[in-house]
Coordinates of C-alpha atoms in Angstrom, one line a residue:
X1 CA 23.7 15.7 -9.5
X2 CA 21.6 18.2 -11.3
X3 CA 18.8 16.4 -13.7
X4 CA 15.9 18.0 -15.9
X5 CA 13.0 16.0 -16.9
X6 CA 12.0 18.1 -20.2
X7 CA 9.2 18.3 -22.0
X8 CA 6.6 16.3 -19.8
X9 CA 2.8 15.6 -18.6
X10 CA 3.2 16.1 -15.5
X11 CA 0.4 15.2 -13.5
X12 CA 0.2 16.9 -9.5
X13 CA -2.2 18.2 -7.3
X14 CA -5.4 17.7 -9.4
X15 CA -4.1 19.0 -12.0
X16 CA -2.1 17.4 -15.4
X17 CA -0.1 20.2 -17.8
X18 CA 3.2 20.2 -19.9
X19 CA 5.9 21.2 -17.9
X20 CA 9.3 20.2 -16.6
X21 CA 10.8 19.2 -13.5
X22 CA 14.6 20.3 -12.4
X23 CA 16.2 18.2 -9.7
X24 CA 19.0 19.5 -7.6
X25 CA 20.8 16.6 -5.8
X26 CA 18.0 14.9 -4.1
X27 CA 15.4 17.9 -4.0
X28 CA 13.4 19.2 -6.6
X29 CA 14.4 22.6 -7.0
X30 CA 11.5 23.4 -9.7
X31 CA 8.8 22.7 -11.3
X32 CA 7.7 24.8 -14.8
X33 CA 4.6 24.4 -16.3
X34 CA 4.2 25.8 -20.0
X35 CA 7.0 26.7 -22.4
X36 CA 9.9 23.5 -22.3
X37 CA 13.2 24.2 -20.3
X38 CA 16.2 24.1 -22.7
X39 CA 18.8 22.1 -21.8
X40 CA 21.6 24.0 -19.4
X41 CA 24.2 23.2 -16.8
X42 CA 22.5 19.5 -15.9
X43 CA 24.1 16.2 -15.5
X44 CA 21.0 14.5 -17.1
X45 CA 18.0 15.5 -19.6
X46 CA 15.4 12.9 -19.7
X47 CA 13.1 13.4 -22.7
X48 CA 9.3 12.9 -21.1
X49 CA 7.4 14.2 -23.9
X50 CA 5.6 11.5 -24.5
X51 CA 5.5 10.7 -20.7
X52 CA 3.6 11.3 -17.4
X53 CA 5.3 12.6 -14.4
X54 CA 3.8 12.4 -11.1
X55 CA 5.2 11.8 -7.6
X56 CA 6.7 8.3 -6.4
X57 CA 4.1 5.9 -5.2
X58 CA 3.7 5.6 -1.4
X59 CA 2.7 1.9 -0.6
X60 CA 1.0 2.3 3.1
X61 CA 0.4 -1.5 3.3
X62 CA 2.7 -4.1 2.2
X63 CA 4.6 -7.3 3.9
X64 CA 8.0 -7.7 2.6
X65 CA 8.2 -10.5 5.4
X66 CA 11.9 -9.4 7.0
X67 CA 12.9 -10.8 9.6
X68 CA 12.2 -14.3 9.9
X69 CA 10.1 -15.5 7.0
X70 CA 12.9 -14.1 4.2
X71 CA 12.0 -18.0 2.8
X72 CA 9.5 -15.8 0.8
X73 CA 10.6 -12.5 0.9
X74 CA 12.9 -9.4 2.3
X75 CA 13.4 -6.2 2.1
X76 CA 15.9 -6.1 -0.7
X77 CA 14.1 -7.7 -3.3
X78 CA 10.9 -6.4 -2.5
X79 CA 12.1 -3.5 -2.4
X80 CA 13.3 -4.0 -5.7
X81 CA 10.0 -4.6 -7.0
X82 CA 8.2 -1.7 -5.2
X83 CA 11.0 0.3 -7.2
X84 CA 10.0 -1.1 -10.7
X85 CA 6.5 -0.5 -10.2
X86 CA 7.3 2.9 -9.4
X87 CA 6.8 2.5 -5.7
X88 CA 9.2 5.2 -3.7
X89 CA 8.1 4.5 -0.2
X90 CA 6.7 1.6 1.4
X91 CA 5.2 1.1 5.0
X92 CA 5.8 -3.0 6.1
X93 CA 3.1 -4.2 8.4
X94 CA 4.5 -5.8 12.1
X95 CA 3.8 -10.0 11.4
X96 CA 7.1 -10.5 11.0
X97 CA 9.2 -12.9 13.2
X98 CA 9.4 -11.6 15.7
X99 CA 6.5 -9.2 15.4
X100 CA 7.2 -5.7 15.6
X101 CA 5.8 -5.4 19.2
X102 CA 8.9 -4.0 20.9
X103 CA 11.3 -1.3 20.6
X104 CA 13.9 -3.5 20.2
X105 CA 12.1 -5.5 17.2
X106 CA 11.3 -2.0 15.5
X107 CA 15.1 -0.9 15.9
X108 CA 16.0 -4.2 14.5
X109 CA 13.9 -3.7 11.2
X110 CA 14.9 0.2 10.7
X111 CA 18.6 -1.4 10.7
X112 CA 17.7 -4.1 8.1
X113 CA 16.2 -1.4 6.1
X114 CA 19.4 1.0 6.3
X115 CA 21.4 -1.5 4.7
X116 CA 19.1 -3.0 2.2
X117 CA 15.8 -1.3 0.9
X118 CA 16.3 0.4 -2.4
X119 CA 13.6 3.3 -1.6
X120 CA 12.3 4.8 1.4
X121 CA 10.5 2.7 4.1
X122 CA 8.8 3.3 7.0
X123 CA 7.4 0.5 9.9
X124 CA 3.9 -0.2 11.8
X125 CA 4.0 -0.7 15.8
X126 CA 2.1 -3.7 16.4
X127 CA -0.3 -3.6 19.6
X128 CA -1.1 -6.7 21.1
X129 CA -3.4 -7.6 24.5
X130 CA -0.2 -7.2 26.4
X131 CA 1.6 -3.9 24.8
X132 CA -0.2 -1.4 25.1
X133 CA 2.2 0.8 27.7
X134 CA 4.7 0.0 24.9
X135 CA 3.1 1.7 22.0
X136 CA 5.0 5.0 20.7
X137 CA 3.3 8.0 21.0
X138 CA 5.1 11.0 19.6
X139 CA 8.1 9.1 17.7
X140 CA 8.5 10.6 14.1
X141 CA 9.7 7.8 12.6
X142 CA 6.7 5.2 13.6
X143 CA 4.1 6.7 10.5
X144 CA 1.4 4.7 13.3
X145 CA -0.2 1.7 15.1
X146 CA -1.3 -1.8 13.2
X147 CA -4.0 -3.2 15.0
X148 CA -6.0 -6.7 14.0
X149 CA -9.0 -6.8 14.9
X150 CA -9.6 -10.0 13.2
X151 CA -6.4 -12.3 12.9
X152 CA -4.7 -15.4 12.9
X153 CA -1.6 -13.9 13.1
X154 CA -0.3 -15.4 16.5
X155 CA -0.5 -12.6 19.5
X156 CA -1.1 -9.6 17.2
X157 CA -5.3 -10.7 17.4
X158 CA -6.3 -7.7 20.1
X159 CA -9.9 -9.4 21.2
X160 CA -9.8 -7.8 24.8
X161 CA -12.6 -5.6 24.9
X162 CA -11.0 -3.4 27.6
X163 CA -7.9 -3.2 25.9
X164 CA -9.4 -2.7 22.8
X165 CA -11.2 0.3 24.3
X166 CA -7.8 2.1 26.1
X167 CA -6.1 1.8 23.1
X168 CA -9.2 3.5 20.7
X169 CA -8.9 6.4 24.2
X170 CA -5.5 6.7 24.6
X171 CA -3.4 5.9 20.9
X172 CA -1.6 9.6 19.7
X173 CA -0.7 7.9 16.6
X174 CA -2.8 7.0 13.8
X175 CA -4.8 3.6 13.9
X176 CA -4.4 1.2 10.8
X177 CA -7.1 -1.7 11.8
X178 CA -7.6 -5.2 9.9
X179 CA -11.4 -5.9 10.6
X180 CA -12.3 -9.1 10.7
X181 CA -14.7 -10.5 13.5
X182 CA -12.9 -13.5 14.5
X183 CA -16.1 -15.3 16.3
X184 CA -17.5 -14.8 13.3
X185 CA -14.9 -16.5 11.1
X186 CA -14.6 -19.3 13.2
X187 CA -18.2 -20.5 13.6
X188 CA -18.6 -20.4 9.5
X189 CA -14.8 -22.4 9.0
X190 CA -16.5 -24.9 11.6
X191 CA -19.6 -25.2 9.8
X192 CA -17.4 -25.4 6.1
X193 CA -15.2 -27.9 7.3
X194 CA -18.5 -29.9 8.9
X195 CA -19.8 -29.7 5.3
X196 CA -16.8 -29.8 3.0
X197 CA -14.0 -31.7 5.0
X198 CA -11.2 -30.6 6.5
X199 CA -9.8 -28.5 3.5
X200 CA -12.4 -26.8 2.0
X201 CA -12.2 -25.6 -1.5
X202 CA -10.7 -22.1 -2.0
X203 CA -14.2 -20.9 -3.8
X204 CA -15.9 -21.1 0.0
X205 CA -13.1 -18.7 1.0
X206 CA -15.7 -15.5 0.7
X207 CA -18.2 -17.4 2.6
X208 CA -15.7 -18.3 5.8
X209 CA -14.1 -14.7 5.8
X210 CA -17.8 -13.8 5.0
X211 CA -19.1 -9.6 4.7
X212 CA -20.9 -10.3 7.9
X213 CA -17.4 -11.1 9.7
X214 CA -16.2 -7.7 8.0
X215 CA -19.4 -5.3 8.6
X216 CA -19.3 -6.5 11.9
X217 CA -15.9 -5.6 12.5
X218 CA -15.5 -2.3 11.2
X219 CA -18.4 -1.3 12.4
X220 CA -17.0 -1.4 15.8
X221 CA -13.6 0.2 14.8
X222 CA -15.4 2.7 13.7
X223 CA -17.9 3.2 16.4
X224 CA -15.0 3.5 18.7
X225 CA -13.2 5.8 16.8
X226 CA -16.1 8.1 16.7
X227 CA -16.8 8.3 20.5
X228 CA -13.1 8.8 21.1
X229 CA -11.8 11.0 18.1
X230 CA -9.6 8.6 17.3
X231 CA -7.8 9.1 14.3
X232 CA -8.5 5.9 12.5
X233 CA -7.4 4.3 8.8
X234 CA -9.6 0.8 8.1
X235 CA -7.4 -1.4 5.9
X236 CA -9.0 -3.3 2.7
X237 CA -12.2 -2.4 2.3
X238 CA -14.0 -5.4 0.9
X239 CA -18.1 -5.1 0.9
X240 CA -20.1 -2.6 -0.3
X241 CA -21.7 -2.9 3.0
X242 CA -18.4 -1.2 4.9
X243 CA -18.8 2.0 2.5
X244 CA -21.6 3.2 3.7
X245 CA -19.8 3.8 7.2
X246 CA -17.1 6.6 5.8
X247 CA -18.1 10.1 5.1
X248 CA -16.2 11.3 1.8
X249 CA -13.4 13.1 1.8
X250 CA -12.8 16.3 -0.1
X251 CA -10.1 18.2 -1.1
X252 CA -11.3 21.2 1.6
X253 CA -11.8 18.1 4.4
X254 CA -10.3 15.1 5.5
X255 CA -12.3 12.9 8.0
X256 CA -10.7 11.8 11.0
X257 CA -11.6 8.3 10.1
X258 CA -10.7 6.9 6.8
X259 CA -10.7 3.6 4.4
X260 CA -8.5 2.2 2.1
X261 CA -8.4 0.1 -0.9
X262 CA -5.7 -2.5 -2.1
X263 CA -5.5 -4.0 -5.3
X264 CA -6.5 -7.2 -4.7
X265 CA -10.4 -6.5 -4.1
X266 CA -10.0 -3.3 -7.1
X267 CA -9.3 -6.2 -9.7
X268 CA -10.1 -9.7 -9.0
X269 CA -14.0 -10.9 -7.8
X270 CA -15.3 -14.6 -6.6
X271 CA -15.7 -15.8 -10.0
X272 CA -11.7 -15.6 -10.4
X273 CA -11.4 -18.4 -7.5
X274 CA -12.7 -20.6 -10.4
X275 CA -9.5 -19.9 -12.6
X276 CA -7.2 -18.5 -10.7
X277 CA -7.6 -20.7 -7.7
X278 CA -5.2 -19.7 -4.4
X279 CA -3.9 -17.5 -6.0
X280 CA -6.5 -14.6 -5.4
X281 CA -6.7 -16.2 -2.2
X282 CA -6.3 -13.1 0.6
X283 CA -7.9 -11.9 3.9
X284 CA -10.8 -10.3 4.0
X285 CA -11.4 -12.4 1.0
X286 CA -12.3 -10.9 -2.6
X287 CA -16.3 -10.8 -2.8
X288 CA -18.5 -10.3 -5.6
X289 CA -18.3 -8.2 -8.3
X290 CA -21.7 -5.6 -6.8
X291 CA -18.3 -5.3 -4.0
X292 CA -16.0 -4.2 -6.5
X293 CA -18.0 -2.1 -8.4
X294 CA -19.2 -0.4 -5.2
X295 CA -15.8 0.2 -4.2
X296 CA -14.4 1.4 -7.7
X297 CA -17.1 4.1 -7.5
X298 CA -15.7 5.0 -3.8
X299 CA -12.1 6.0 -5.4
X300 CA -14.0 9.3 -7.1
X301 CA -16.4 9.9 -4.4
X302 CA -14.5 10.0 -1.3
X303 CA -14.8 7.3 0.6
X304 CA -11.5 5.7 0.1
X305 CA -9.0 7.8 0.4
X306 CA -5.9 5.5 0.4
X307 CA -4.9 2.9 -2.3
X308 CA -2.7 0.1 -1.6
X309 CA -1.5 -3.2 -2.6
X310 CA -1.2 -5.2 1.2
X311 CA 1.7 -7.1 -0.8
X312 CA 2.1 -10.4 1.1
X313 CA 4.5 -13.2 -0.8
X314 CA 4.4 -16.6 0.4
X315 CA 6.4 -19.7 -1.8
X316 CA 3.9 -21.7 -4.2
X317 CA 4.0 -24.5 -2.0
X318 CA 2.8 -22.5 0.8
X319 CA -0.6 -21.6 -1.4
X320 CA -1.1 -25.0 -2.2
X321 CA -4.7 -26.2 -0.7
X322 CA -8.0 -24.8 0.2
X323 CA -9.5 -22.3 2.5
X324 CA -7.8 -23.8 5.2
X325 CA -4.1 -25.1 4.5
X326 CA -3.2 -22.6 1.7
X327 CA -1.5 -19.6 2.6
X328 CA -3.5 -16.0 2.1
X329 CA -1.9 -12.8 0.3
X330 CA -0.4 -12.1 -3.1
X331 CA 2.7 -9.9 -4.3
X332 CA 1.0 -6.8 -6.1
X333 CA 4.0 -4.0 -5.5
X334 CA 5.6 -3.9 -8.9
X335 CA 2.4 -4.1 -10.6
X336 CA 0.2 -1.5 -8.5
X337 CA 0.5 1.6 -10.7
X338 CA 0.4 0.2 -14.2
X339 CA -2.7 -2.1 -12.5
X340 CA -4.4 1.5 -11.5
X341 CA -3.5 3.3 -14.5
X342 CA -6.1 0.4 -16.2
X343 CA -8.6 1.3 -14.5
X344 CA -7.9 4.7 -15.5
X345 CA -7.9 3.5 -19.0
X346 CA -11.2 1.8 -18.5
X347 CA -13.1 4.9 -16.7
X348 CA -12.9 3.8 -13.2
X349 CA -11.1 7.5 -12.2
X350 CA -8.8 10.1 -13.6
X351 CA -5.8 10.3 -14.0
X352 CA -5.3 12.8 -11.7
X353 CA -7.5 11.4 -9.0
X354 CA -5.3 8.1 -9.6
X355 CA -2.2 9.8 -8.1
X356 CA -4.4 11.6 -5.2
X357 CA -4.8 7.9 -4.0
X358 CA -1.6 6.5 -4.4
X359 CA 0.3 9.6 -3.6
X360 CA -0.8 13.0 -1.9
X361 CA -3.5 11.2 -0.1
X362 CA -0.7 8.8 1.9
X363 CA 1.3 11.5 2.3
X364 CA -1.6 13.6 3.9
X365 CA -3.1 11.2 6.4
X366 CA 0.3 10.3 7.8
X367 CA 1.9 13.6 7.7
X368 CA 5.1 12.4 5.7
X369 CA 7.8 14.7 5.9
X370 CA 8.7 15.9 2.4
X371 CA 7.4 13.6 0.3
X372 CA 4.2 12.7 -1.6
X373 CA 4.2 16.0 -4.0
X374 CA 5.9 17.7 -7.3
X375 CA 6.7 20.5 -5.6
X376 CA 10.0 22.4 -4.9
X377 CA 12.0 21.5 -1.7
X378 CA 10.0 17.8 -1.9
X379 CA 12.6 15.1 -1.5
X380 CA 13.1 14.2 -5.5
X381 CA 10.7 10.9 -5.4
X382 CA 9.4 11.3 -9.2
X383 CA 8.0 8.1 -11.4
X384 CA 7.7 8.7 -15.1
X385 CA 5.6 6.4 -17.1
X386 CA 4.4 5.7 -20.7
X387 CA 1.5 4.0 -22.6
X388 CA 3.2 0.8 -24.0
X389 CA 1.6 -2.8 -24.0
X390 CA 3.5 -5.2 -22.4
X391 CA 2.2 -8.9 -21.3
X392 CA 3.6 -10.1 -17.8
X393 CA 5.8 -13.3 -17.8
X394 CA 7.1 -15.1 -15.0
X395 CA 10.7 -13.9 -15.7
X396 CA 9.5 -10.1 -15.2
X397 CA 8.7 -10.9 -11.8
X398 CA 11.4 -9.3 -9.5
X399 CA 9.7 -10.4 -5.9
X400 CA 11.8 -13.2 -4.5
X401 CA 8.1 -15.7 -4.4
X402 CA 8.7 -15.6 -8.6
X403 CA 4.5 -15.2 -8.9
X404 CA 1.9 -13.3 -9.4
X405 CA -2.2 -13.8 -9.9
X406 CA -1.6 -11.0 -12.7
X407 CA 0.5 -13.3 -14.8
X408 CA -0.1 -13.3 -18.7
X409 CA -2.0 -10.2 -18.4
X410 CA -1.3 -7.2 -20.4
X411 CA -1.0 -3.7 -19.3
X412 CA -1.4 -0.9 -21.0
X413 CA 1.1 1.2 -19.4
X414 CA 5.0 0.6 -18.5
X415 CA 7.2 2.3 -15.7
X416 CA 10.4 3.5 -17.4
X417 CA 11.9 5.8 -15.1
X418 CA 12.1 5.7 -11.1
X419 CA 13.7 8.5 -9.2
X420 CA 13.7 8.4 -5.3
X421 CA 15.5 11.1 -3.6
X422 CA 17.5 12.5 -7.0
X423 CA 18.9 8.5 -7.4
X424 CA 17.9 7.3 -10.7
X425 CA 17.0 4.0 -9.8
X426 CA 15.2 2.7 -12.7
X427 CA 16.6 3.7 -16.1
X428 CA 14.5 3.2 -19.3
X429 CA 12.9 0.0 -17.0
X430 CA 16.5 -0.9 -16.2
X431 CA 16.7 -1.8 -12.2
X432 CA 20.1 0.3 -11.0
X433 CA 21.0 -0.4 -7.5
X434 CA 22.3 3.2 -7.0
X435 CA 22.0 4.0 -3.9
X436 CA 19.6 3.3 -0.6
X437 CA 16.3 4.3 0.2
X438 CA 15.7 6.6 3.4
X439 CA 13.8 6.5 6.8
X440 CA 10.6 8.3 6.7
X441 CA 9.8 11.0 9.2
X442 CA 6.4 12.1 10.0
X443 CA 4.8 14.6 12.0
X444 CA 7.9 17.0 11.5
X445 CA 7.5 21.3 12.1
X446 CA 6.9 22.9 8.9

């Protein structure tokens, strides 16, 4: 199917300009900037003029909970969602059940996702105290190793000091660490519950999963990754006090060890506990608002070079409680790009700089194999978007949980059309199950 996308703002590559883009099957053949393509021999014109184009977004970090917790989520409908928020590619994170901590568990998932996922997906390798001999080391299709420094989540808690050193020595594959110190997080849930009862309220949450407990914790990650090389990527920044361990990244250089940046501590601060309860409940906790500010400023100056949404549905009932009993994570996929573009409306970053993070930037640190980019011979991953209000409601939530801590707010921008590789998958904001998404390779010959 040949399809021209006239007439557009097409923002790529630093840059934003009129251009158009022509797709050839599921390849962009071309990219024009300037004078507006007329229409020729093409199976579909799509009118952008009062659009921007930029590449799909690449979610590094979400948990679309398949197998063994599809109570909450799965792969096809979040999938879904990540499509109607623009999302073309999505890395899922190895706490499933069971945990992606074998070959055959890892096999099992890239079959779920051939049948199912509407866009392209790509899985983690879990290490554990016990895996390490297990962890892949040149495959192409692992993008790299989830590591938890700082977890509750069953075996997947590496707290071996010897292990945790091999594996810093000897990984191939890029590192993606949750730092939390878990010593740390215990003594202060001991002292809460000593104080508050069993439960304690949800507005203690950033005083359990404190800054200390994160400092502490990535300071170590990173210390290790500096003495071995190691080729590191810290999930969820949350303090101010984490920042000042990354060097900024430039267009000329990209450091060896990295941060990212998910949604949840971008928007929300510890005075939304108040109103928004459980519900902006997610570990490492959101902080105070010095923490987001601090990390806003790091999307323009370097330091985080990655953002992502660390999507993690559970059911209502299962956030029901306090810092203890209620369940931590949120579903952000379908709302991660109209979120950004906010903050691009309020000054945070440019435009431009907004699709280094959510696009070219993923593609860069994990190598992805044709994708990330408007450029021709990319795989056709394109997301076209317009300024339109629009006010969330509950029945515009596609992820299977039905919720989101963004409800009743109104955006100022609206994905109308998603295209991931050629397959027009959203029409006019129309979901169109089309086709399925594809495997992502990494590391491939150029």
């Amino acid at each position: 199917m040949n399809i021209l996308i006239a007439d557009a703002t097409i923002v790529n590559e630093g840059r934003s300009f009129i251009g158009a883009v022509v797709i050839e099957g599921d390849t962009i053949r071309q990219v024009t900037e300037g004078q507006v393509m007329q229409r020729g021999d093409y199976d579909l014109v799509v009118n952008a003029h009062d659009c921007v184009v930029m590449p799909g977004v690449i979610d590094t970090h979400v948990h679309f909970r398949e197998p063994g917790l599809t109570h909450k989520a799965d792969i096809a409908s979040e999938s879904q969602a990540a499509a109607m928020g623009g999302v073309t590619s999505f890395f899922d994170m190895p706490n499933t059940v069971p945990q992606t901590t074998s070959r055959e568990a890892l096999e099992e998932k890239w079959r779920i996702a051939s049948e199912t996922s509407h866009v392209n997906h790509a899985f983690f390798f879990g290490a554990t105290n016990d895996n390490i001999d297990l962890l892949p080391q040149d495959d192409p299709r692992v993008p790299g190793i989830k590591l938890f420094m700082g977890s509750s989540t069953g075996n997947m808690l590496v707290d071996n000091a010897q292990t945790l050193r091999r594996l810093f020595q000897t990984a191939k594959l890029p590192l993606m660490a949750h730092c939390e110190d878990t010593a740390i997080i215990n003594r202060n849930m001991a002292a809460a519950k000593q104080r508050w009862g069993d439960d304690p309220d949800v507005t203690h949450h950033p005083e359990i999963r404190s800054r200390e407990a994160c400092l502490s914790s990535t300071s170590l990650a990173v210390r290790l990754a500096r003495e071995y090389g190691t080729r590191l990527h810290v999930a969820h920044l949350s303090t101010a006090d984490e920042l000042a361990l990354f060097e900024p990244a430039t267009e000329q250089r990209q450091p060896r060890i990295t941060a990212e940046a998910v949604l949840a501590h971008l928007l929300f601060t510890d005075n939304d506990y108040a109103d928004k309860g459980t519900w902006v409940k997610c570990n490492p906790s959101v902080k105070t608002s010095a923490d987001r500010a601090a990390l806003r400023r790091a999307l323009s100056d370097g330091r985080i070079f990655t953002v992502a949404t660390d999507h993690a549905p559970h059911t209502l009932a299962e956030k029901e409680g306090g810092c203890a009993k209620a369940a931590s994570g949120m579903p952000m996929v379908q709302f991660s790009l109209v979120a950004m573009l906010d903050l691009v409306d309020q000054g945070v970053l440019t435009l431009e700089r907004m699709v280094g993070l959510m696009c070219h930037h993923p593609s860069r640190l994990f190598d992805i194999h044709r994708r990330g980019f408007l450029r021709q011979g990319q795989k056709a991953d394109i997301t076209i978007v317009r300024r339109q209000p629009w006010t969330l409601r509950q029945s515009d939530i596609v992820s299977k949980c039905g919720w989101s801590p963004l409800l009743g707010h109104t955006f100022g921008w609206q994905v109308v059309h998603t295209f991931c590789n050629g397959v027009h998958i959203v029409d006019n904001g129309q979901f169109q199950p089309l086709a399925r998404g594809e495997q992502l390779l990494f590391r491939m010959p150029k």
